[in-house]
GROMACS .gro file of C-alpha atoms in nm:
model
  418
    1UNK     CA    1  -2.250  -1.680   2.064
    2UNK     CA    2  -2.238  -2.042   2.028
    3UNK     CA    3  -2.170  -2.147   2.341
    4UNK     CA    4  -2.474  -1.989   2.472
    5UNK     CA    5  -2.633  -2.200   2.234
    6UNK     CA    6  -2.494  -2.504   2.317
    7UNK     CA    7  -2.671  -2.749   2.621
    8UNK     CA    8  -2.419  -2.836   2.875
    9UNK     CA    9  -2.675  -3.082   3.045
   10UNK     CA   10  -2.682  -3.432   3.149
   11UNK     CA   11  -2.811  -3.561   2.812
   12UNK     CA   12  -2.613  -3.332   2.584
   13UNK     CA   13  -2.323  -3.561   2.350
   14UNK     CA   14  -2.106  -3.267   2.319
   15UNK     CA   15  -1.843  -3.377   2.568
   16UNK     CA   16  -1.812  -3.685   2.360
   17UNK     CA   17  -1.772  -3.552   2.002
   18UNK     CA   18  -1.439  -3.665   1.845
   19UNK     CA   19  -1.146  -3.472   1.920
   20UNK     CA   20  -1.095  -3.355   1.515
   21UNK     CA   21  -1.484  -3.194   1.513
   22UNK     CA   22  -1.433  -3.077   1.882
   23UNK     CA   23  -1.138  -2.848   1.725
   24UNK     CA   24  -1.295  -2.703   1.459
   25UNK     CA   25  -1.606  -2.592   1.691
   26UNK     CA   26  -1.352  -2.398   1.873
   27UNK     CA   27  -1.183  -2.295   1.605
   28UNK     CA   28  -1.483  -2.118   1.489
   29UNK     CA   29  -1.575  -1.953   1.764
   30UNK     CA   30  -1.192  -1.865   1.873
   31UNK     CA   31  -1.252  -1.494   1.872
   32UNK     CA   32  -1.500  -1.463   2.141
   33UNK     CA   33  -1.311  -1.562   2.504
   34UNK     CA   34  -1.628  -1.617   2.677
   35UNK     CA   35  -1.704  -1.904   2.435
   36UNK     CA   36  -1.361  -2.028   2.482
   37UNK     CA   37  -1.413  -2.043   2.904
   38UNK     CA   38  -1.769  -2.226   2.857
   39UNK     CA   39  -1.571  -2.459   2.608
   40UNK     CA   40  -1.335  -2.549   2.879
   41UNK     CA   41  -1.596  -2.662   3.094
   42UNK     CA   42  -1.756  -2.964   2.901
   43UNK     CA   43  -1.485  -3.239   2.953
   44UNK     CA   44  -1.132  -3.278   2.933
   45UNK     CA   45  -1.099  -3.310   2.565
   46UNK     CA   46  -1.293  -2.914   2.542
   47UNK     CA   47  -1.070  -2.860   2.776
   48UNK     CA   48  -0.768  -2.896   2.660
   49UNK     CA   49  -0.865  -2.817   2.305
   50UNK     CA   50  -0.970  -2.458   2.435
   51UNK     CA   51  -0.673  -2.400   2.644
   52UNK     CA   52  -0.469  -2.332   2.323
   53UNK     CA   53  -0.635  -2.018   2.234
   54UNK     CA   54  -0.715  -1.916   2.599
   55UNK     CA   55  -0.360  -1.894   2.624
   56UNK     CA   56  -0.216  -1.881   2.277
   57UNK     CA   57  -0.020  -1.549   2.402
   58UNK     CA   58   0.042  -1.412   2.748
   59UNK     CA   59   0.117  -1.014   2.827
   60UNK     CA   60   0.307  -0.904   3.136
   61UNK     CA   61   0.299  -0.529   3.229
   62UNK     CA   62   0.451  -0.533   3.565
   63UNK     CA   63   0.652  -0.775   3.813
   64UNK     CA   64   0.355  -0.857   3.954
   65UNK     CA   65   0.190  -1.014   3.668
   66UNK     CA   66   0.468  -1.179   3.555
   67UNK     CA   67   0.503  -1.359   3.867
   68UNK     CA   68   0.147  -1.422   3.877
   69UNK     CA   69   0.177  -1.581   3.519
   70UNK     CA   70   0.529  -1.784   3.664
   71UNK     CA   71   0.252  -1.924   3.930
   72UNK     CA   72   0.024  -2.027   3.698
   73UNK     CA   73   0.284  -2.256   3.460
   74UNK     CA   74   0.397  -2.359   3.671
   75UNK     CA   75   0.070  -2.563   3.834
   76UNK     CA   76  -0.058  -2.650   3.463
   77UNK     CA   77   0.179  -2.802   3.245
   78UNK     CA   78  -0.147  -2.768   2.983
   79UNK     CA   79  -0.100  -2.417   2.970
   80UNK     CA   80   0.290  -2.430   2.959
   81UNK     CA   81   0.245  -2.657   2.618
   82UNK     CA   82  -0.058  -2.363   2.513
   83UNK     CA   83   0.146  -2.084   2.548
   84UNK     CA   84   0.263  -1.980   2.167
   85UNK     CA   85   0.359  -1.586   2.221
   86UNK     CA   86   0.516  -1.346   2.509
   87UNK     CA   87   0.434  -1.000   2.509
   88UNK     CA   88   0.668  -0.772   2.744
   89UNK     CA   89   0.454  -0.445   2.742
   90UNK     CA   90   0.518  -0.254   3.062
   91UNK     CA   91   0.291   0.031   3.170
   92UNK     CA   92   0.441   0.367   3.049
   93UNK     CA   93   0.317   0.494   3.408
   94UNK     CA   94   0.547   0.275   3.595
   95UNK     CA   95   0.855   0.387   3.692
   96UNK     CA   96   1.025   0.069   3.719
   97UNK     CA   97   0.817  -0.216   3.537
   98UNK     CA   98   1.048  -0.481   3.604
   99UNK     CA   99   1.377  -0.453   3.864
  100UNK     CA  100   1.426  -0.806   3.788
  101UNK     CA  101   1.272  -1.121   3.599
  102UNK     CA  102   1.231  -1.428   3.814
  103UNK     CA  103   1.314  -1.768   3.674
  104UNK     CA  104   1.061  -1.975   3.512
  105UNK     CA  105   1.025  -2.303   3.370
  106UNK     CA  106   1.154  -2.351   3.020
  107UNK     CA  107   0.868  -2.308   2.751
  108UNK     CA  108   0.967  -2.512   2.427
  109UNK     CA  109   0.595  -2.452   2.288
  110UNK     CA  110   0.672  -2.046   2.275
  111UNK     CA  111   0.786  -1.930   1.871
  112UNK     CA  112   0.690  -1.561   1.930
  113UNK     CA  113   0.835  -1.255   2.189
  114UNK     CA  114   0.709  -0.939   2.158
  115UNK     CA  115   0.979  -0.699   2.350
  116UNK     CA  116   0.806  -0.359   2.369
  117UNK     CA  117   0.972  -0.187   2.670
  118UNK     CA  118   0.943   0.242   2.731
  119UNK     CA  119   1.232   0.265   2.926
  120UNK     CA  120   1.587   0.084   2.840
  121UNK     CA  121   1.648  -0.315   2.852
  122UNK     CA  122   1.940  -0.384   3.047
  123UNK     CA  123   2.094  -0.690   2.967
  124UNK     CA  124   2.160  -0.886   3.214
  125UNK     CA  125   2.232  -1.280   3.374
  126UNK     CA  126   1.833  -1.274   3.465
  127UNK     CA  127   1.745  -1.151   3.107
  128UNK     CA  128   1.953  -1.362   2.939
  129UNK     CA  129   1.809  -1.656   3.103
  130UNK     CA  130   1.442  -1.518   3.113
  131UNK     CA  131   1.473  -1.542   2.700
  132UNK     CA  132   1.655  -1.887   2.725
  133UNK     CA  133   1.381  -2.053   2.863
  134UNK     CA  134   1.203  -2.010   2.497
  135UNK     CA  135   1.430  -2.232   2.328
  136UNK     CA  136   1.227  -2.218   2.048
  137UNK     CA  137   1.203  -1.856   1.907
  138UNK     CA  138   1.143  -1.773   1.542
  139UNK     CA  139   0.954  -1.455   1.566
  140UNK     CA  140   1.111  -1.175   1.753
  141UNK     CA  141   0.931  -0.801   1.758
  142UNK     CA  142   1.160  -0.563   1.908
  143UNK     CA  143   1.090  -0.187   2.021
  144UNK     CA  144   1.341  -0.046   2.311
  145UNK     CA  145   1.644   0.119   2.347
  146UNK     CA  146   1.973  -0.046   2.457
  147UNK     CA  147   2.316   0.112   2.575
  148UNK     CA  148   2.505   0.008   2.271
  149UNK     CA  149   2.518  -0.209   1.974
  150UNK     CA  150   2.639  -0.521   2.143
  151UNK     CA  151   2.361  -0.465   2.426
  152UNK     CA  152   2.109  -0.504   2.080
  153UNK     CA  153   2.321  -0.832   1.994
  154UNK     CA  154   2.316  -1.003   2.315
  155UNK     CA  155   1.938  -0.981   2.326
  156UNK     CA  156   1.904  -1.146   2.016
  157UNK     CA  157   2.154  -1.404   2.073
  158UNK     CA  158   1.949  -1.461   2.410
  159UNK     CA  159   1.703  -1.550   2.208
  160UNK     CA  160   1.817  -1.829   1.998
  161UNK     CA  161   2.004  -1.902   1.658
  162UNK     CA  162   1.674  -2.027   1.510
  163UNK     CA  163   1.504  -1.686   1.421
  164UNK     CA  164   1.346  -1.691   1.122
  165UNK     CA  165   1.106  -1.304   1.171
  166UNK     CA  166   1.268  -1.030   1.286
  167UNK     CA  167   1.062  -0.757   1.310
  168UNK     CA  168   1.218  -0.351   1.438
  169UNK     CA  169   0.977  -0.100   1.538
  170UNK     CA  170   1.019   0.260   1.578
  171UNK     CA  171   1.140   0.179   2.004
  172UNK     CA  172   1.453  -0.021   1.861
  173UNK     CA  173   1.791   0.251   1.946
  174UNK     CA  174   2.102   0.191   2.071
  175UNK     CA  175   2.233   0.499   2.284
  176UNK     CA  176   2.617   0.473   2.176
  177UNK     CA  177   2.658   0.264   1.819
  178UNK     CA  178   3.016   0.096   1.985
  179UNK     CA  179   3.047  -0.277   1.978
  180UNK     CA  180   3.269  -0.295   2.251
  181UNK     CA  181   3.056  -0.282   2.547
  182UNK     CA  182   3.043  -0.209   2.929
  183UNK     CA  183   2.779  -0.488   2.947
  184UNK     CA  184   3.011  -0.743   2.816
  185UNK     CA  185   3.278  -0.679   3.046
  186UNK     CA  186   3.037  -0.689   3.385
  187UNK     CA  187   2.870  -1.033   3.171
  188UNK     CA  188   3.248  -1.202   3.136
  189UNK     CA  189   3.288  -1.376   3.514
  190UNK     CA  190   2.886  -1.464   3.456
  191UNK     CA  191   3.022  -1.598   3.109
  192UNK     CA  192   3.253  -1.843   3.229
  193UNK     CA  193   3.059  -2.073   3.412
  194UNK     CA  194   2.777  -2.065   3.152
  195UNK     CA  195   2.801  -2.057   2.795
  196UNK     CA  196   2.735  -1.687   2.603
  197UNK     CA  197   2.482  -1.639   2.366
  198UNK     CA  198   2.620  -1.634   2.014
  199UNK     CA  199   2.439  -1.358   1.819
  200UNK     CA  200   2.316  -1.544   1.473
  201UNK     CA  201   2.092  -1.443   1.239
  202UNK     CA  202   2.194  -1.668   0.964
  203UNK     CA  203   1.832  -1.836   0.978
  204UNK     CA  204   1.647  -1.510   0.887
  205UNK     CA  205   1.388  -1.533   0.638
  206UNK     CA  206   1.145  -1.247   0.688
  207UNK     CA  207   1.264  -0.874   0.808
  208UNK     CA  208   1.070  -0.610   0.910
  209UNK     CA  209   1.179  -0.233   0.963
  210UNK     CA  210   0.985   0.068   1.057
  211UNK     CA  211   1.091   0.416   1.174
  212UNK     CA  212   0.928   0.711   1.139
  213UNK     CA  213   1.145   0.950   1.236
  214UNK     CA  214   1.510   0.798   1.234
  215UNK     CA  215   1.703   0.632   0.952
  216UNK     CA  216   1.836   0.257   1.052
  217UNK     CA  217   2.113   0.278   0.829
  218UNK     CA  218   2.342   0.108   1.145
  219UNK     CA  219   2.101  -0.186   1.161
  220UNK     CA  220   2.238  -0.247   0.804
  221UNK     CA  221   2.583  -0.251   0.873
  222UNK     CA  222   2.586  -0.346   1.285
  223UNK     CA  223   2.315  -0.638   1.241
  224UNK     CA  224   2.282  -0.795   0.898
  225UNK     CA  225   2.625  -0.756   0.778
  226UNK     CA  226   2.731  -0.857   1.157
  227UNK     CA  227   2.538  -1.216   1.096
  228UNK     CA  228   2.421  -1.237   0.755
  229UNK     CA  229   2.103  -1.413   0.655
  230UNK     CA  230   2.158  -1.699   0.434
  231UNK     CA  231   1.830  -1.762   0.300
  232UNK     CA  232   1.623  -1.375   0.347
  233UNK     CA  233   1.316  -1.421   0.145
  234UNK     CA  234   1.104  -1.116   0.238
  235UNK     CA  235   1.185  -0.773   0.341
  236UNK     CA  236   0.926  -0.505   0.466
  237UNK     CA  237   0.998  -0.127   0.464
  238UNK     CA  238   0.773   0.084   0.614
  239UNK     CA  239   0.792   0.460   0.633
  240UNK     CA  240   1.182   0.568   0.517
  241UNK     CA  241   1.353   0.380   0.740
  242UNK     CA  242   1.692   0.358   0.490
  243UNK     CA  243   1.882   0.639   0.325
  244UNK     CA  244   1.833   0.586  -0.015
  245UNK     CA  245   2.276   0.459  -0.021
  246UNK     CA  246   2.154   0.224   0.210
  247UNK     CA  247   1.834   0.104   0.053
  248UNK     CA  248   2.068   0.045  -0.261
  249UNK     CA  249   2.318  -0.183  -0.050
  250UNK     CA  250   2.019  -0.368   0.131
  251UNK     CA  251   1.837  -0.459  -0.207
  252UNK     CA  252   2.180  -0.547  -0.379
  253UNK     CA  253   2.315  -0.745  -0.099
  254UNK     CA  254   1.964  -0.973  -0.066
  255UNK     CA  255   1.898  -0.951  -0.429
  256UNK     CA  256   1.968  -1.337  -0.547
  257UNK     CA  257   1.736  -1.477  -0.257
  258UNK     CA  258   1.444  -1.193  -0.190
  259UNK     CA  259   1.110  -1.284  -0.313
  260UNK     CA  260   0.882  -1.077  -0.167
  261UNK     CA  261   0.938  -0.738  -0.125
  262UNK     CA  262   0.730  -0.449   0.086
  263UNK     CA  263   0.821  -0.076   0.023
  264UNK     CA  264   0.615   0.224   0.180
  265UNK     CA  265   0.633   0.547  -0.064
  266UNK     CA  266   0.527   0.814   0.231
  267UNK     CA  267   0.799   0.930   0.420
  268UNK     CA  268   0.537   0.953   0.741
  269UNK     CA  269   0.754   1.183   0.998
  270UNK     CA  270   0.796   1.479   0.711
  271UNK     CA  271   0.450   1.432   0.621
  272UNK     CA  272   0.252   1.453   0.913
  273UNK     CA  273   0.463   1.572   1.212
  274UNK     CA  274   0.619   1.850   0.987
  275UNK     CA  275   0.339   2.068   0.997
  276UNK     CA  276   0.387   2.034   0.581
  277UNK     CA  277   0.049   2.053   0.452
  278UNK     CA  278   0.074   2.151   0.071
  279UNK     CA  279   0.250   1.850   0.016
  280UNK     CA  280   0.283   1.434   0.089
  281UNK     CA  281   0.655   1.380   0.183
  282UNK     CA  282   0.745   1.085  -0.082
  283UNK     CA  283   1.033   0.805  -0.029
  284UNK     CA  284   1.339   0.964  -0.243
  285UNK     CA  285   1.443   0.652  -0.493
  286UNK     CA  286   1.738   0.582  -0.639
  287UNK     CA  287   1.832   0.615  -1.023
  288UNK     CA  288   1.903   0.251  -1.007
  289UNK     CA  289   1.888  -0.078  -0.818
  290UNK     CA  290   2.022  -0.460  -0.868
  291UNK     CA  291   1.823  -0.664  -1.084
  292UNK     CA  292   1.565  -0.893  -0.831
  293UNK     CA  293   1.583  -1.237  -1.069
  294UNK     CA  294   1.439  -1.425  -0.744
  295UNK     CA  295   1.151  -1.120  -0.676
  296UNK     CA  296   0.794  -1.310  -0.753
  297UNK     CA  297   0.569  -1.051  -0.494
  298UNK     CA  298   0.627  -0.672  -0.496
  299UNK     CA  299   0.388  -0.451  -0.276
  300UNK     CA  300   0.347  -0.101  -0.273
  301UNK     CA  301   0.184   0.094  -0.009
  302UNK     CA  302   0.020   0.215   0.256
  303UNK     CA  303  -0.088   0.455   0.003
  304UNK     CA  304  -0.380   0.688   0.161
  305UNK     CA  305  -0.750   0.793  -0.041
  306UNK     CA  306  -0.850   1.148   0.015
  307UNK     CA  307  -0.682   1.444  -0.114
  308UNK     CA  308  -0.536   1.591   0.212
  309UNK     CA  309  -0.287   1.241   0.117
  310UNK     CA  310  -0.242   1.345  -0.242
  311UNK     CA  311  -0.317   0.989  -0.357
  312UNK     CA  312  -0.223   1.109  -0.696
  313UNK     CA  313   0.101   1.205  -0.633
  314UNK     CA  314   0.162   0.872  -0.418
  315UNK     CA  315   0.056   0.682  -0.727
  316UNK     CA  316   0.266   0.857  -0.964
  317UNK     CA  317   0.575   0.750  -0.694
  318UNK     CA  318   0.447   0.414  -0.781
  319UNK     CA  319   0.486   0.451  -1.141
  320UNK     CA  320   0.822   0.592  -1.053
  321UNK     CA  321   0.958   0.303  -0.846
  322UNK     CA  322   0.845   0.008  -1.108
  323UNK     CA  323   1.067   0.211  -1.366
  324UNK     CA  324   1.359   0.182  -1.114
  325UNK     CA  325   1.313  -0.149  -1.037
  326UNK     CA  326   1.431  -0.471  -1.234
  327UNK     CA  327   1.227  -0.782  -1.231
  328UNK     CA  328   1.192  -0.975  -1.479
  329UNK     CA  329   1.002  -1.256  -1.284
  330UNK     CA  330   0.791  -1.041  -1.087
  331UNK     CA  331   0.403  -1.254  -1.103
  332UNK     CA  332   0.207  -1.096  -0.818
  333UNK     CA  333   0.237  -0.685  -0.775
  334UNK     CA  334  -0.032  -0.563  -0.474
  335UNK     CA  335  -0.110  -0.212  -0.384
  336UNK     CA  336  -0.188  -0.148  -0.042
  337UNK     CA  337  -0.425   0.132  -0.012
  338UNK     CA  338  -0.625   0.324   0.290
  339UNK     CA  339  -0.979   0.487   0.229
  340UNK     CA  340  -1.137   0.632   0.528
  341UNK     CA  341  -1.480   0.611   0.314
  342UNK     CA  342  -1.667   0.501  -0.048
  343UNK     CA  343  -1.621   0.831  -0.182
  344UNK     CA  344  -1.246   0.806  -0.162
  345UNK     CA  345  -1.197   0.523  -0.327
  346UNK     CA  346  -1.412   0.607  -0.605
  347UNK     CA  347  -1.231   0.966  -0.692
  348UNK     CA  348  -0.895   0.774  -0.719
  349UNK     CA  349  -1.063   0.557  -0.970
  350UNK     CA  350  -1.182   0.822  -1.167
  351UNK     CA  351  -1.006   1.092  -1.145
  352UNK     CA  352  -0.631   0.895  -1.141
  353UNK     CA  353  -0.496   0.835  -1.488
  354UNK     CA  354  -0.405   0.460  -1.483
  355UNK     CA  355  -0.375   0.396  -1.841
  356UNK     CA  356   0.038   0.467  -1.856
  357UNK     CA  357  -0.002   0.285  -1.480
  358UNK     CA  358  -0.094  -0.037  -1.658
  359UNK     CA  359   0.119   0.049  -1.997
  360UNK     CA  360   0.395   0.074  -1.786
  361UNK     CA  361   0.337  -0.289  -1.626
  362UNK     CA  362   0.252  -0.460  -2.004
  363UNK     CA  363   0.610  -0.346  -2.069
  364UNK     CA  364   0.821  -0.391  -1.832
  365UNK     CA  365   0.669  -0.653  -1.619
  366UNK     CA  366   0.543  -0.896  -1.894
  367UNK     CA  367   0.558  -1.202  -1.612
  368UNK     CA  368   0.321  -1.054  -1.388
  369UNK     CA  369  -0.013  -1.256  -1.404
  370UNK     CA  370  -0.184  -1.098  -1.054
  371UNK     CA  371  -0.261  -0.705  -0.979
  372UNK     CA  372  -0.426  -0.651  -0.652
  373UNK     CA  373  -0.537  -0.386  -0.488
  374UNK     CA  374  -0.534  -0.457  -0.109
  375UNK     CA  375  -0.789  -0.176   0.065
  376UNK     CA  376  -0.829  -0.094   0.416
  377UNK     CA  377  -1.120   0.053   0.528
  378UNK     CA  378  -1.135   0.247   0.813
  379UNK     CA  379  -1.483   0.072   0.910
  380UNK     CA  380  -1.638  -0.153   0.714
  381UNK     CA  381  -1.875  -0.035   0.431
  382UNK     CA  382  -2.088  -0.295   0.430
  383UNK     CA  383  -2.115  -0.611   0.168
  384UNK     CA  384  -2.315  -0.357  -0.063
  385UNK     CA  385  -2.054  -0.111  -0.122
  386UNK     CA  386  -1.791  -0.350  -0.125
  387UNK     CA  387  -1.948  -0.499  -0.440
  388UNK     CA  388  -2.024  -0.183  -0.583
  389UNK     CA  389  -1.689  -0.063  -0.589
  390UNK     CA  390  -1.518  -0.364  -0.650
  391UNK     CA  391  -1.779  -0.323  -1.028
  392UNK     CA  392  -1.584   0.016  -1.090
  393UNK     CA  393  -1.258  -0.110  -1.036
  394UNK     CA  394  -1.327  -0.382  -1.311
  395UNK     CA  395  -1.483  -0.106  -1.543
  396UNK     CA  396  -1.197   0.164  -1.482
  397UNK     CA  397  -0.900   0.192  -1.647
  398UNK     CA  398  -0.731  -0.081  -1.425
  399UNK     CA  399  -0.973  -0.322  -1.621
  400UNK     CA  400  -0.729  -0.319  -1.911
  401UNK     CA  401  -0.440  -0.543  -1.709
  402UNK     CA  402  -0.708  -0.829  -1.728
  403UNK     CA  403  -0.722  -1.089  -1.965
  404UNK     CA  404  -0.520  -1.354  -2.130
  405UNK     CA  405  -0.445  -1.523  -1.818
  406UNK     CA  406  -0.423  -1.218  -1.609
  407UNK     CA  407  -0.652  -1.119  -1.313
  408UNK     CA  408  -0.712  -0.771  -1.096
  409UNK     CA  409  -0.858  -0.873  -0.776
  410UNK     CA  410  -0.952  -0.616  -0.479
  411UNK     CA  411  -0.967  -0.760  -0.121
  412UNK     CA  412  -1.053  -0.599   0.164
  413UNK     CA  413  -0.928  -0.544   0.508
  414UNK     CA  414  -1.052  -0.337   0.825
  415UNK     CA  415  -0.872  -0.120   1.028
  416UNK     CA  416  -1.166  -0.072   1.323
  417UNK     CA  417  -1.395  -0.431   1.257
  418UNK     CA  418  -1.732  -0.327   1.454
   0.00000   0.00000   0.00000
């Protein structure tokens, strides 16, 4: 650790380094919180420089801790201006995580909520203004269930017109899918006197959808249609998430702005809580879909090493998909991929036929100049492996995308870093 390394004496000229150097120390060494609390020891200028990533994010569980937090802002307006994210994770033991949400002080410096509630979020006055006190929103994670479709609306619309992430997790249900709500009427004499959140996602630029087990065709029709993004620029689809009608709609409606576009092939919930064992449950795909003239990154995956995952048959749903699709400007196409160990990686490699893989992409997808293959490792292998089997992707069949301008890179992420 580098603090431990650092004198904090009489003599030492650490509390006087420039502010600019000062940062970058601490940015360094931002992962390790005990660094961060000696940091905010040596002087004012550490100080304040550290409190940024002491309290880049705040989680409240429980009443308790939220009020505990309220304390706290409110005595340091250094950690009010710190504060960057709000994670609402109550305890899935408590019965009642939060009867109420007291008032705090409004908090321009927060861009990210994370809204991960167990039980149902009942919208009410105190909601509403909890979430108005983070006039600034752009990034809102959402996983909970609410009474109805305009429950869902009112939530967002607490939270701003200026979202620019939206991101749905598996939590995210409305009970009844009417728009004409109970919690509206009880909201109107509240209403008067204040003005209503408008619900307005005509900002949106990134989307995010996952479900495992239940299609969000309504989020199509009772969200996105309801306030339509202007300017959506990337869309992530993990698991199934869309009926394959709906999938067609989505892609055709977004098609003249979407640039990026993330599509899982494993249907997760038939695969692995299905008992199904002789077989990987694949996304169906359409015959079709709109040409994507404004698609420059298309990524592909999770796709799991290891033949209990049939990476073969994921791969061939790969092949599939880039016959469906139509973009003629595509320049960057990734492949997210899971190996659990070496091994597994290396059996795809040789055992997989890629040669019509990379056929397929020299015909179709003439534009595309990058092919990646994104791995996560379940630990990491070590700089030694790595290298090694970053050589045998560059002498496997893959090898023949390269040249003339094109590259086929590997990088590497870690699902459990030691």
């Amino acid at each position: 650790m580098m603090a431990s390394r650092l004198q904090w004496g009489h003599d030492s000229n650490y509390g006087t380094l420039p502010l600019e150097i000062v940062q970058e120390i601490i940015k360094w060494n931002s992962d390790d919180r005990n660094d961060l609390r000696a940091y905010s020891f040596v002087s004012r200028i550490w100080r304040e420089a550290s409190l940024q990533f002491l309290f880049y994010d705040i989680t409240f569980t429980d009443e308790r801790q939220l009020e505990g937090w309220n304390r706290r802002l409110r005595h340091s307006t250094h950690i009010v201006k710190s504060v960057r994210r709000m994670r609402f994770w109550p305890s899935p033991v408590a019965s009642n995580p939060l009867p109420y949400l007291p008032s705090i002080d409004e908090m321009p410096g927060v861009t990210d909520i994370e809204w991960d509630s167990h039980t149902p979020t009942r919208i009410t006055p105190s909601l509403i203004q909890f979430l108005r006190n983070f006039s600034n929103l752009r990034r809102v994670t959402l996983a909970s269930e609410f009474a109805d479709v305009e429950s869902l609306r009112m939530f967002l619309g607490a939270c701003g017109s200026n979202i620019t992430t939206l991101v749905l997790e598996e939590g995210v249900r409305c009970r009844s899918k009417s728009t004409t709500s109970r919690t509206t009427k009880a909201l109107n004499k509240w209403s008067r006197s204040k003005p209503f959140p408008q619900f307005d996602l005509s900002k949106l630029k990134h989307f995010s959808i996952r479900s495992e087990r239940t299609f969000f065709d309504w989020v199509y029709d009772d969200l996105l249609l309801a306030s339509m993004p202007l300017h959506l620029h990337s869309l992530t689809i993990e698991s199934e998430a869309f009926s394959v009608p709906t999938l067609c709609r989505l892609i055709d409606t977004f098609s003249a702005t979407l640039s990026h576009l993330t599509l899982d092939p494993t249907d997760t919930y038939k695969t692995i809580f299905s008992g199904r064992e002789e077989s990987i449950a694949l996304r169906p795909l359409p015959s079709s879909l709109s040409p994507l003239q404004a698609l420059r990154t298309l990524t592909l995956g999770l796709i799991f090493f290891g033949d209990h995952f049939e990476p073969h048959s994921a791969l061939n749903w790969v092949c599939d998909s880039l016959e469906v699709f139509r973009a003629d400007n595509l320049v960057v196409l990734e492949l997210f991929c899971y190996a659990s160990e070496p091994k597994e990686m290396t059996d795809v490699l040789q055992k997989y036929n890629w040669v019509p893989f990379v056929a397929l992409i020299q015909r179709k997808y003439k534009s595309v100049q990058d092919l990646v293959l994104w791995i996560t490792m379940e630990m990491d292998f070590g700089r030694r492996e790595r290298s090694s089997l970053e050589q045998q992707v560059h002498e496997s069949q893959l090898s023949k995308f390269a040249g003339h301008g094109k590259q086929l890179d590997v990088k590497w992420t870690i699902e459990n870093p030691s």
